GROMACS .gro file of C-alpha atoms in nm:
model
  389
    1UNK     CA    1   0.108  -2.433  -2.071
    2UNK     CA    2   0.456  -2.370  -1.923
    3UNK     CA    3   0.350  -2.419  -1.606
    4UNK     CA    4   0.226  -2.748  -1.605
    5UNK     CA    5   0.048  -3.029  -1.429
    6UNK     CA    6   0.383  -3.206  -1.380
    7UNK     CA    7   0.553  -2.934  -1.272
    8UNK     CA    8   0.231  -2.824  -1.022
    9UNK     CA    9   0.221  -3.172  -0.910
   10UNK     CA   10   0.628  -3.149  -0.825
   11UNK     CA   11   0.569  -2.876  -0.590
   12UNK     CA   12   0.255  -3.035  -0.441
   13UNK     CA   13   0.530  -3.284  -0.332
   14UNK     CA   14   0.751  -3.082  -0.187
   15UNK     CA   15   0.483  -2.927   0.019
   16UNK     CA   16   0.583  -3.068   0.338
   17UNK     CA   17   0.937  -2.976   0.303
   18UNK     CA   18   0.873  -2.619   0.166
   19UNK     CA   19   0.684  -2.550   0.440
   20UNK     CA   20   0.956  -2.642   0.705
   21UNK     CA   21   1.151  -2.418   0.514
   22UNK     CA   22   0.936  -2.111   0.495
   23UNK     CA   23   0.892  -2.138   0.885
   24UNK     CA   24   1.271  -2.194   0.919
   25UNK     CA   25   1.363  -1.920   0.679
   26UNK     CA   26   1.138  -1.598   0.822
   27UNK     CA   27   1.446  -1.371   0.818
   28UNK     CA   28   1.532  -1.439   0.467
   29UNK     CA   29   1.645  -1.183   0.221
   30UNK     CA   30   1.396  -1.247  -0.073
   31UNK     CA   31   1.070  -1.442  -0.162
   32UNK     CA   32   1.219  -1.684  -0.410
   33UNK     CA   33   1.523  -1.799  -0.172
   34UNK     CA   34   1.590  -2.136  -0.247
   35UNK     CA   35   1.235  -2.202  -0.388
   36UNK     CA   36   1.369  -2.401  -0.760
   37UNK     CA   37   1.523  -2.646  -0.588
   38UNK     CA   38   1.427  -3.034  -0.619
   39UNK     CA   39   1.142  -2.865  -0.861
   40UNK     CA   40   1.298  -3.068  -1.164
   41UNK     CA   41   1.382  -2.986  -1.498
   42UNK     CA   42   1.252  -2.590  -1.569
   43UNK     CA   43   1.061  -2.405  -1.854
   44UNK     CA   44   1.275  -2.145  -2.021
   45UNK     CA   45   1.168  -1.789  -1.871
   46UNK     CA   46   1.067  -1.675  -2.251
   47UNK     CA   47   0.808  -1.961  -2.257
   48UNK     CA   48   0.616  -1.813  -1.926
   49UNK     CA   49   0.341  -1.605  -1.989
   50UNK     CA   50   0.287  -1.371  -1.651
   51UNK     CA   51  -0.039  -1.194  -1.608
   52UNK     CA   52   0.028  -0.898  -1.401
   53UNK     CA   53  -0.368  -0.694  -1.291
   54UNK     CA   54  -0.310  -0.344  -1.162
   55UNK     CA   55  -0.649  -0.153  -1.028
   56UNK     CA   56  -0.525   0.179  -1.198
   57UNK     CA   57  -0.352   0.405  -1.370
   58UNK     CA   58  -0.523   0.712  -1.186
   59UNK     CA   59  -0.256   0.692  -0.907
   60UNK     CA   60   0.105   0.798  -0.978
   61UNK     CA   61   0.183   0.446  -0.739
   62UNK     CA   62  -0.014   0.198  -0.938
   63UNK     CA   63   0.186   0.339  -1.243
   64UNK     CA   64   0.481   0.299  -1.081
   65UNK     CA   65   0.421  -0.101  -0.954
   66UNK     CA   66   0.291  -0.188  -1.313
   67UNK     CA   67   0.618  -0.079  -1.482
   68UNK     CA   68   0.825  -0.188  -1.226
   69UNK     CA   69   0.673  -0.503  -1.198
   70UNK     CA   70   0.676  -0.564  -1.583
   71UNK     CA   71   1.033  -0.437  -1.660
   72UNK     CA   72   1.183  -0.669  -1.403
   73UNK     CA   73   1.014  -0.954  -1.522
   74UNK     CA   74   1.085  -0.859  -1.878
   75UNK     CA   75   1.473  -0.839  -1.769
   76UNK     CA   76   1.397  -1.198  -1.627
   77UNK     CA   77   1.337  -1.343  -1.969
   78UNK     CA   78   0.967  -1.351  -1.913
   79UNK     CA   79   0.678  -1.239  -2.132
   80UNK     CA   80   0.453  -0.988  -1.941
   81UNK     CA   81   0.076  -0.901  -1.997
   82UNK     CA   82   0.021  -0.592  -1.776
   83UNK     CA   83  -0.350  -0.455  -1.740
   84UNK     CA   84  -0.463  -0.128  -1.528
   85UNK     CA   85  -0.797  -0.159  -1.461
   86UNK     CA   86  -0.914   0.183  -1.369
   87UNK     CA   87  -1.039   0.115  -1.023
   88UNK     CA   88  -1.351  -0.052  -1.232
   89UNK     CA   89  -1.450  -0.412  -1.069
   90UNK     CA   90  -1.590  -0.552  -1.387
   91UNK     CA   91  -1.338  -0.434  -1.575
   92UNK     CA   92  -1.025  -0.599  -1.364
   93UNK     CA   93  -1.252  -0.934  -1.361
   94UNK     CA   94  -1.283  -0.914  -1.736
   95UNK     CA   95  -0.916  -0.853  -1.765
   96UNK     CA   96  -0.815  -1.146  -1.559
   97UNK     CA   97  -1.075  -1.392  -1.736
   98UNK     CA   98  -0.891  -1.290  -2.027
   99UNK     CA   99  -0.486  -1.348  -1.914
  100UNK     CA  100  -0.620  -1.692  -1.795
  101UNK     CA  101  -0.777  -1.755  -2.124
  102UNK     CA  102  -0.497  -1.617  -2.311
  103UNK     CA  103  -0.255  -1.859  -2.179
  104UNK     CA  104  -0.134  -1.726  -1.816
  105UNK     CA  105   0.086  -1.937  -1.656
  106UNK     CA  106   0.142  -1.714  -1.314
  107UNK     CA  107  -0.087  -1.432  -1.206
  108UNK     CA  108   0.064  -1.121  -1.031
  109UNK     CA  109  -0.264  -0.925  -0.891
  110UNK     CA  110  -0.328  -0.586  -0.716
  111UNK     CA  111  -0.704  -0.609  -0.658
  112UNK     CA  112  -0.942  -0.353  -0.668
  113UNK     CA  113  -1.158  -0.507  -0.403
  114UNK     CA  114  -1.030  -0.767  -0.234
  115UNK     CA  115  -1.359  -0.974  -0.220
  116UNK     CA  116  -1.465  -0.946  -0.552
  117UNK     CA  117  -1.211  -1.235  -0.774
  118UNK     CA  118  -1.307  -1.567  -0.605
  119UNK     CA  119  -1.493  -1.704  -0.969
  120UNK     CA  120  -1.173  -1.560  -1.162
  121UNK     CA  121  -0.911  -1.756  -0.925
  122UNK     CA  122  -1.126  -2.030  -0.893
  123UNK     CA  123  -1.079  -2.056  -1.304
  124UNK     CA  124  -0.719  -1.987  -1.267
  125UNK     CA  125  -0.651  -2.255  -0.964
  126UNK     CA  126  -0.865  -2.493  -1.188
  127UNK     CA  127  -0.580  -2.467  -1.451
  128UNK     CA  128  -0.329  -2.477  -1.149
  129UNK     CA  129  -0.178  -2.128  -1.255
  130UNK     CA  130  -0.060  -2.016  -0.926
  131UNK     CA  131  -0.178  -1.654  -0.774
  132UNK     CA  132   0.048  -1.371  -0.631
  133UNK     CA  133  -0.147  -1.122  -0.420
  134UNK     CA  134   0.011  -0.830  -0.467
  135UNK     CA  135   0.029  -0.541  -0.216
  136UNK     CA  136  -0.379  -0.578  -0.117
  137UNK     CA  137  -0.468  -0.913   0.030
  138UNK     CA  138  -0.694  -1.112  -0.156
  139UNK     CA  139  -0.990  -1.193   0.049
  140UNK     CA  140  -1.277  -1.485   0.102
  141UNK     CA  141  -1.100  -1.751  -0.106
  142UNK     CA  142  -0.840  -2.035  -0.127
  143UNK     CA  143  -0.686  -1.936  -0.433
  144UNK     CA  144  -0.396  -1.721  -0.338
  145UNK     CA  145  -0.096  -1.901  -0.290
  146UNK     CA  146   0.182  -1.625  -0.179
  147UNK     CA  147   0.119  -1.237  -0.088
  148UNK     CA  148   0.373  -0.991  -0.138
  149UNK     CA  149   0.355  -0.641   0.044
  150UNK     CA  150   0.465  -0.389   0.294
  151UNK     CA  151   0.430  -0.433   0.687
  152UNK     CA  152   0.080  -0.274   0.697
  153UNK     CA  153   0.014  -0.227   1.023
  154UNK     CA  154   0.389  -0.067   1.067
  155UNK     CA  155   0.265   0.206   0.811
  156UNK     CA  156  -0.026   0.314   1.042
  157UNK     CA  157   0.225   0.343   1.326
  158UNK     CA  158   0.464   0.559   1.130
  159UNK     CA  159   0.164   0.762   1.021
  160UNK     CA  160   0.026   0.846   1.356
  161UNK     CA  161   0.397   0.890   1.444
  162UNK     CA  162   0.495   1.132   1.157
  163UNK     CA  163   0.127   1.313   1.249
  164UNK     CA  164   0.249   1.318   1.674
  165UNK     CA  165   0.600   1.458   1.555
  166UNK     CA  166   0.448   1.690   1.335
  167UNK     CA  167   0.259   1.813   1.613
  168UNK     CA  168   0.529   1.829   1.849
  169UNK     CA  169   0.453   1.563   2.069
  170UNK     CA  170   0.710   1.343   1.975
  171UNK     CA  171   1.121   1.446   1.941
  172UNK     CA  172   1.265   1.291   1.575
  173UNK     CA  173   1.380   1.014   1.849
  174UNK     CA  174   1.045   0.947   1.874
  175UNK     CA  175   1.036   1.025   2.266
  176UNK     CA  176   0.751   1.231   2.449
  177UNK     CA  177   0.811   1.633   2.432
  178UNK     CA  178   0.718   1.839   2.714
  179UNK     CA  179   0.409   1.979   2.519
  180UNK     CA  180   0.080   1.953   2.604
  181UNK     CA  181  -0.312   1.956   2.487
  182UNK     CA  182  -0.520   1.951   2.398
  183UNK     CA  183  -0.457   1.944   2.022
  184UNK     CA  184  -0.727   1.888   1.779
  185UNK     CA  185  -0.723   1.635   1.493
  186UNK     CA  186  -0.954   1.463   1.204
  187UNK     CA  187  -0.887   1.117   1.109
  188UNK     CA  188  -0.912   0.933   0.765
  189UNK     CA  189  -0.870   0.622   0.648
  190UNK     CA  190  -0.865   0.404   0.321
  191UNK     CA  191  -1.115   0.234   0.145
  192UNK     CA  192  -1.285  -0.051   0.298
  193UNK     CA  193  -1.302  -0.253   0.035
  194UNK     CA  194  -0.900  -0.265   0.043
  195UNK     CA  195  -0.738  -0.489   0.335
  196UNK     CA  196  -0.474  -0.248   0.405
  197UNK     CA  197  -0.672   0.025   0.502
  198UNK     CA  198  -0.777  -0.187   0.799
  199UNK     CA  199  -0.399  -0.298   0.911
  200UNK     CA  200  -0.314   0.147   0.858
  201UNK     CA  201  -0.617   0.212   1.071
  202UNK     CA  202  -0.514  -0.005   1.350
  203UNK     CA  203  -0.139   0.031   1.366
  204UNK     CA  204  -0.202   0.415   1.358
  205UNK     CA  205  -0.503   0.427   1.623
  206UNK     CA  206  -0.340   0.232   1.843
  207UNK     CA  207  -0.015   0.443   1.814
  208UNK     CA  208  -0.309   0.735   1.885
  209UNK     CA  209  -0.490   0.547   2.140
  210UNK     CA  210  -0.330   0.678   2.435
  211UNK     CA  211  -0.346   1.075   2.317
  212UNK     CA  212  -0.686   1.064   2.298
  213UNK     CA  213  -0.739   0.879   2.614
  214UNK     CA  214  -0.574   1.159   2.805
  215UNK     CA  215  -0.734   1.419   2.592
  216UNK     CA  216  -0.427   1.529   2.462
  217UNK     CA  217  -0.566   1.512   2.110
  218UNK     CA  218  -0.902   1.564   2.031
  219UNK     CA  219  -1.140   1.448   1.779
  220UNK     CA  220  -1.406   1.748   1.730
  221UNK     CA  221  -1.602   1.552   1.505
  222UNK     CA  222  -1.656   1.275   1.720
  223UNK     CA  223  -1.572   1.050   1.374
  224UNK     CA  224  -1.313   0.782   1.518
  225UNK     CA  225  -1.435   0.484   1.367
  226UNK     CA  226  -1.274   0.356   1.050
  227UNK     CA  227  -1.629   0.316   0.899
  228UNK     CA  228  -1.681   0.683   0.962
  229UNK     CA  229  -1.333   0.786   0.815
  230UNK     CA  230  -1.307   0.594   0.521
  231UNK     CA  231  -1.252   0.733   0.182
  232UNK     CA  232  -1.386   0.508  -0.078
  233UNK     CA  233  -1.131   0.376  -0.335
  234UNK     CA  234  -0.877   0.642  -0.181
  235UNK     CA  235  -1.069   0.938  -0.324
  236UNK     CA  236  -0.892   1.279  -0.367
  237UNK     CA  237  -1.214   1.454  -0.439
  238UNK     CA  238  -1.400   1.242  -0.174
  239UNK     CA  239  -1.132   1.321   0.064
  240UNK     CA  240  -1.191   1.688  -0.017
  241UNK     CA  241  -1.533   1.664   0.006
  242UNK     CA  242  -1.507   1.500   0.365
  243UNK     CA  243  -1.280   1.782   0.502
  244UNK     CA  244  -1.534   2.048   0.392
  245UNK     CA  245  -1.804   1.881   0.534
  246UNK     CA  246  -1.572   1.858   0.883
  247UNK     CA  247  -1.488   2.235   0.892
  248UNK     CA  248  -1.817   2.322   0.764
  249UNK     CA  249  -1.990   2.136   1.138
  250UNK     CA  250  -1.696   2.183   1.392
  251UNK     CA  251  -1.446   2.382   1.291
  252UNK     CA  252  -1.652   2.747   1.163
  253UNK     CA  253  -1.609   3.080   1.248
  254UNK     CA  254  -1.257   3.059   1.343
  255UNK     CA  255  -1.322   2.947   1.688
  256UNK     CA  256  -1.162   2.633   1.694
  257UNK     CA  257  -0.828   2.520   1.557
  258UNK     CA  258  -0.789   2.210   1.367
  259UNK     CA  259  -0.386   2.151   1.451
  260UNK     CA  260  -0.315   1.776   1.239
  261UNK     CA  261  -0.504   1.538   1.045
  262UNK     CA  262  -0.410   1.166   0.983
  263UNK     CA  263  -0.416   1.068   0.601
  264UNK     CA  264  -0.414   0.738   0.524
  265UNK     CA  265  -0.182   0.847   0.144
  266UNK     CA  266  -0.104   1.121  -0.009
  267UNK     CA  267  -0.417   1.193  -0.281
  268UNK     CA  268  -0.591   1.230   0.044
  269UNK     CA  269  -0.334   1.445   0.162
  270UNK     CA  270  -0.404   1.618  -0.125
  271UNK     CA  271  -0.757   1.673  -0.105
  272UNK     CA  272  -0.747   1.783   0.297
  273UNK     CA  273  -0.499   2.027   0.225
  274UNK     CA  274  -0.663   2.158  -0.085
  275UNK     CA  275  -0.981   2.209   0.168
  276UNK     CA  276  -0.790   2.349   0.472
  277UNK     CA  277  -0.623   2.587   0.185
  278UNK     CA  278  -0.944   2.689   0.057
  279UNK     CA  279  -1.045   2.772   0.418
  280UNK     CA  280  -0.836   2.990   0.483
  281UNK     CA  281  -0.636   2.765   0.713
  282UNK     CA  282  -0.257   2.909   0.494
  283UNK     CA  283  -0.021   2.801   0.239
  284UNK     CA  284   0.185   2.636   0.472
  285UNK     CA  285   0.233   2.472   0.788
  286UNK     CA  286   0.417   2.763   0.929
  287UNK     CA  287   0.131   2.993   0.805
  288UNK     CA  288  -0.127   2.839   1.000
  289UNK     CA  289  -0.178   2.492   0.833
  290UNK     CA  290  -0.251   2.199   1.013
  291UNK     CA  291   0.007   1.860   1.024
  292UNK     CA  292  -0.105   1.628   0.775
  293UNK     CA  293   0.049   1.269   0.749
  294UNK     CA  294   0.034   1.041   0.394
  295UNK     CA  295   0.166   0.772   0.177
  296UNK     CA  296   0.319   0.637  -0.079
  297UNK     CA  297   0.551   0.943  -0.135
  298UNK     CA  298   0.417   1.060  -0.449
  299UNK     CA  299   0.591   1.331  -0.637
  300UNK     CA  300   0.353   1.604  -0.612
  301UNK     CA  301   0.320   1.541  -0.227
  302UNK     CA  302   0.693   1.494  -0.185
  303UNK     CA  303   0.727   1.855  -0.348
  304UNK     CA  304   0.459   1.990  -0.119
  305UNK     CA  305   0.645   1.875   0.186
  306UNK     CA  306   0.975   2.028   0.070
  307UNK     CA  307   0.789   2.307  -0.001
  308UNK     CA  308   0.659   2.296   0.396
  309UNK     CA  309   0.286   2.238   0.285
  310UNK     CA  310   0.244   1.863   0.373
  311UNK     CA  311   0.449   1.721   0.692
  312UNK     CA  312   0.516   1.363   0.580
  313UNK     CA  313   0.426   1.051   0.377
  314UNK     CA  314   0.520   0.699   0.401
  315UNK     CA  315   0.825   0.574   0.117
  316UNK     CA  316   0.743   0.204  -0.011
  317UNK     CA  317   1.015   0.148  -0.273
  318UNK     CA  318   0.774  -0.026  -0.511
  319UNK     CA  319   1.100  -0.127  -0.688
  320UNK     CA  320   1.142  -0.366  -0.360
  321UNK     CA  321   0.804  -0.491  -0.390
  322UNK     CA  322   0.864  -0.549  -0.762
  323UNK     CA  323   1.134  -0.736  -0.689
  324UNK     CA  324   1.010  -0.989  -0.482
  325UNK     CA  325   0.686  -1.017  -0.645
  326UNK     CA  326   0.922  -1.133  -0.953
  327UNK     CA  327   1.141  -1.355  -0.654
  328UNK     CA  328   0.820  -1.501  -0.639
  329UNK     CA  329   0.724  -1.578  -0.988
  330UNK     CA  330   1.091  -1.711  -1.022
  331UNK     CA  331   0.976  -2.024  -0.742
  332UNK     CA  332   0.674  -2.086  -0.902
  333UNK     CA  333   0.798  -2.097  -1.251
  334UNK     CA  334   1.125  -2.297  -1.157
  335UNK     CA  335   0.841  -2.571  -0.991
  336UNK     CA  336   0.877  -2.474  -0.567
  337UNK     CA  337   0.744  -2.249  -0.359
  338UNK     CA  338   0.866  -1.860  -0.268
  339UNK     CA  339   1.030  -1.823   0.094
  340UNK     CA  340   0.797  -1.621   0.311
  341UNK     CA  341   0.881  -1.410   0.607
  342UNK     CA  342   0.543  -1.465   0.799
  343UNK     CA  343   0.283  -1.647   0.771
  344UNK     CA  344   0.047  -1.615   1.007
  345UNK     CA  345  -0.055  -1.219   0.985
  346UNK     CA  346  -0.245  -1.189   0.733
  347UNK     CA  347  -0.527  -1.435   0.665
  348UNK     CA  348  -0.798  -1.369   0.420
  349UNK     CA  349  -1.074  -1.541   0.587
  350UNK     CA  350  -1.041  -1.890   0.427
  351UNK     CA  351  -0.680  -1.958   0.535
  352UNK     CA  352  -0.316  -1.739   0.666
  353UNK     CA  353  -0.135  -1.680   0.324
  354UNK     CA  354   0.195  -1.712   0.285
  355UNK     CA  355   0.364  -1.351   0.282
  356UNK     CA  356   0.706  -1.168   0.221
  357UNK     CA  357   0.695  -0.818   0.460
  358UNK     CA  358   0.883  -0.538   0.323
  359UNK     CA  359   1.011  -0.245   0.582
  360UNK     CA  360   0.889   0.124   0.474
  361UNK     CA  361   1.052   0.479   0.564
  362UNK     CA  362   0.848   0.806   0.688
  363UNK     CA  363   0.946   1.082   0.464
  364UNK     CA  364   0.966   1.434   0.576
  365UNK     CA  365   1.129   1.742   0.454
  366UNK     CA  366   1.477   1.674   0.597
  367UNK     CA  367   1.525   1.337   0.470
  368UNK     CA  368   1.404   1.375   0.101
  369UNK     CA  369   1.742   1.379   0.012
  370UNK     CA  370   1.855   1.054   0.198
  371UNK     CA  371   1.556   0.865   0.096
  372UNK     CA  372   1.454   0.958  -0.210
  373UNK     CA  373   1.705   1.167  -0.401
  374UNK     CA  374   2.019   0.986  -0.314
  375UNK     CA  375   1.816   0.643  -0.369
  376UNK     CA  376   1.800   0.748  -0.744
  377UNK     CA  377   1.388   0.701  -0.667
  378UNK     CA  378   1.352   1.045  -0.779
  379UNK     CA  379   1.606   1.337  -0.874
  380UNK     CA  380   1.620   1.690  -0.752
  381UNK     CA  381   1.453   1.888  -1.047
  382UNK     CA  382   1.163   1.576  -0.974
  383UNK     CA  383   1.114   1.688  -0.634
  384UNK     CA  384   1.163   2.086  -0.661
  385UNK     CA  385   0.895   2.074  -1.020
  386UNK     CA  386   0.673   1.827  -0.813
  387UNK     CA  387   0.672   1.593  -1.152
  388UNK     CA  388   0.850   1.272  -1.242
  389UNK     CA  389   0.990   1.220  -1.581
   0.00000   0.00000   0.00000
């Protein structure tokens, strides 16, 4: 196996020291920054075999990671085995079982449910192929050795600040408006069996926190808990479902105004607009619609808020993520250890893993352009036909 006991063994060694350096080097510029070094003599890239688990193909994101992920390692000399798992738990266990039986030598892995691996890392760790959580924090075991991903609990704050702005509570300086309650709002949130749903909930309620203190938003439902506004596995139809319910108890007859709801990413967005549509509620936000946040800035929710229909998602340049996901890889294959950028935040219950943060950017319709377009992410006929090629 190219990653071997000797070269495992090596960065066991160097554990002390690579640990002074991750500490030392939290505002690096990449998860692999100086990690070969002192490893010893390396494997060629082409002799790595990198298992890379996906949880599906039914989200335009996941899509996006895998093939991002794959062609940069692929460009890095390495061979890839890429797997979507179609938000299936047996299925992504089965699929890992079989990269670490087919040879893995480094595991790149966007779980499904971030409790459910611990017997396939366990058999991975016991062949000392090293784990990269990617994007959703591995939970409940010791077997996860770096985590790459976003600062979660930012992306809740620029939700619920997107969804105040929207409202017209905050400027686009982010500063307090003049404008007052109360305004009423629904909240949802991801799916609890995904870590980052919990870091979005609490950087965007505590963003919202004060608002509803002072009754200057208002939840009619009375639903504020996360465990209340979860959508499991980050259901569109769920999501739809939800909002029906909502309108259907509190919000009838026309008597009361729903004015924003907080979406956790955009196939929720989706699936509460498709509701407030079918309500009656307008084709747009100047027609009546509520503000409604997201994520992920897919391309049919990037179209809908240029077309004024959605008021903002979150843009996480998977390519970024990609990249030092691979950064990573790179360390582990060249015998060290990746660089993080903090590691105390996120700890799965068994220990604080060692993680590279990336920065994200709230999207609305003024700054597709800037952030998107002109960032060759997507073009202009991709935005305006609301379908990437």
């Amino acid at each position: 196996m190219a990653w071997n006991n000797w070269a495992r063994k090596a960065a066991a060694t160097l554990g002390s020291v690579a640990l002074v350096t991750t500490l030392a080097a939290c505002g690096g510029s990449g998860a692999g920054g100086g990690a070969g070094a002192g490893g010893g003599e390396s494997t060629a890239p082409e002799d790595i075999q990198i298992g890379v688990a996906m949880p599906t193909e039914t989200s335009e994101r996941w899509i996006a990671d895998g093939a991002a992920v794959k062609s940069q390692l692929e460009e890095a000399g390495y061979s890839v085995d890429l797997q979507f798992a179609n938000d299936d738990i047996p299925t992504q266990q089965q699929q890992i079982d079989q990269m670490i039986t087919k040879g893995a030598d480094i595991l790149v892995v966007a779980s499904i449910d971030g409790t459910a691996l611990s017997n396939q890392l366990q058999a991975a760790a016991d062949q000392d192929i090293p784990i990269i959580s990617y994007d959703r924090l591995i939970n409940g075991t010791e077997n996860v050795d770096f985590y790459v991903t976003f600062d979660n609990y930012n992306v809740g704050v620029q939700q619920a600040t997107s969804l105040l702005t929207g409202l017209g509570l905050l400027d686009a300086d982010g500063k307090k408006t003049d404008k007052k309650g109360p305004l009423n709002v629904e909240l949802f949130a991801g799916s609890l069996d995904d870590n980052n749903a919990h870091f979005f909930w609490k950087g965007a309620i505590d963003t919202l926190q004060p608002y509803l203190d002072d009754k200057t938003l208002v939840v009619k439902s009375g639903q504020t808990k996360i465990e209340q506004a979860a959508t499991l596995r980050w259901s569109q139809e769920e999501a739809q479902s939800r909002m029906e319910d909502l309108l259907t108890a509190h919000y009838a007859g026309g008597k009361t105004q729903l004015d924003g709801v907080l979406s956790p990413f955009d196939g929720i967005s989706r699936g509460v607009i498709t509701a407030l549509s079918n309500a009656g509620y307008g084709k747009d936000i100047k027609a009546g619609l509520p503000v409604v946040s997201g994520q992920d800035a897919e391309i049919a929710s990037v179209k809908l808020i240029d077309d004024g229909v959605q008021y903002s998602t979150i843009f996480k340049d998977t390519r970024k993520l990609a990249t030092q996901a691979v950064e990573a890889v790179k360390a582990y294959a060249g015998g060290g250890e990746p660089t993080a950028n903090d590691t105390e935040s996120y700890n799965n219950g068994v220990k604080a893993v060692p993680s590279f943060l990336l920065e994200s950017d709230i999207v609305v319709a003024d700054n597709i352009q800037k952030l998107l377009v002109d960032s060759g992410y997507y073009t202009t006929d991709e935005v305006k036909s609301g379908q990437s090629k």
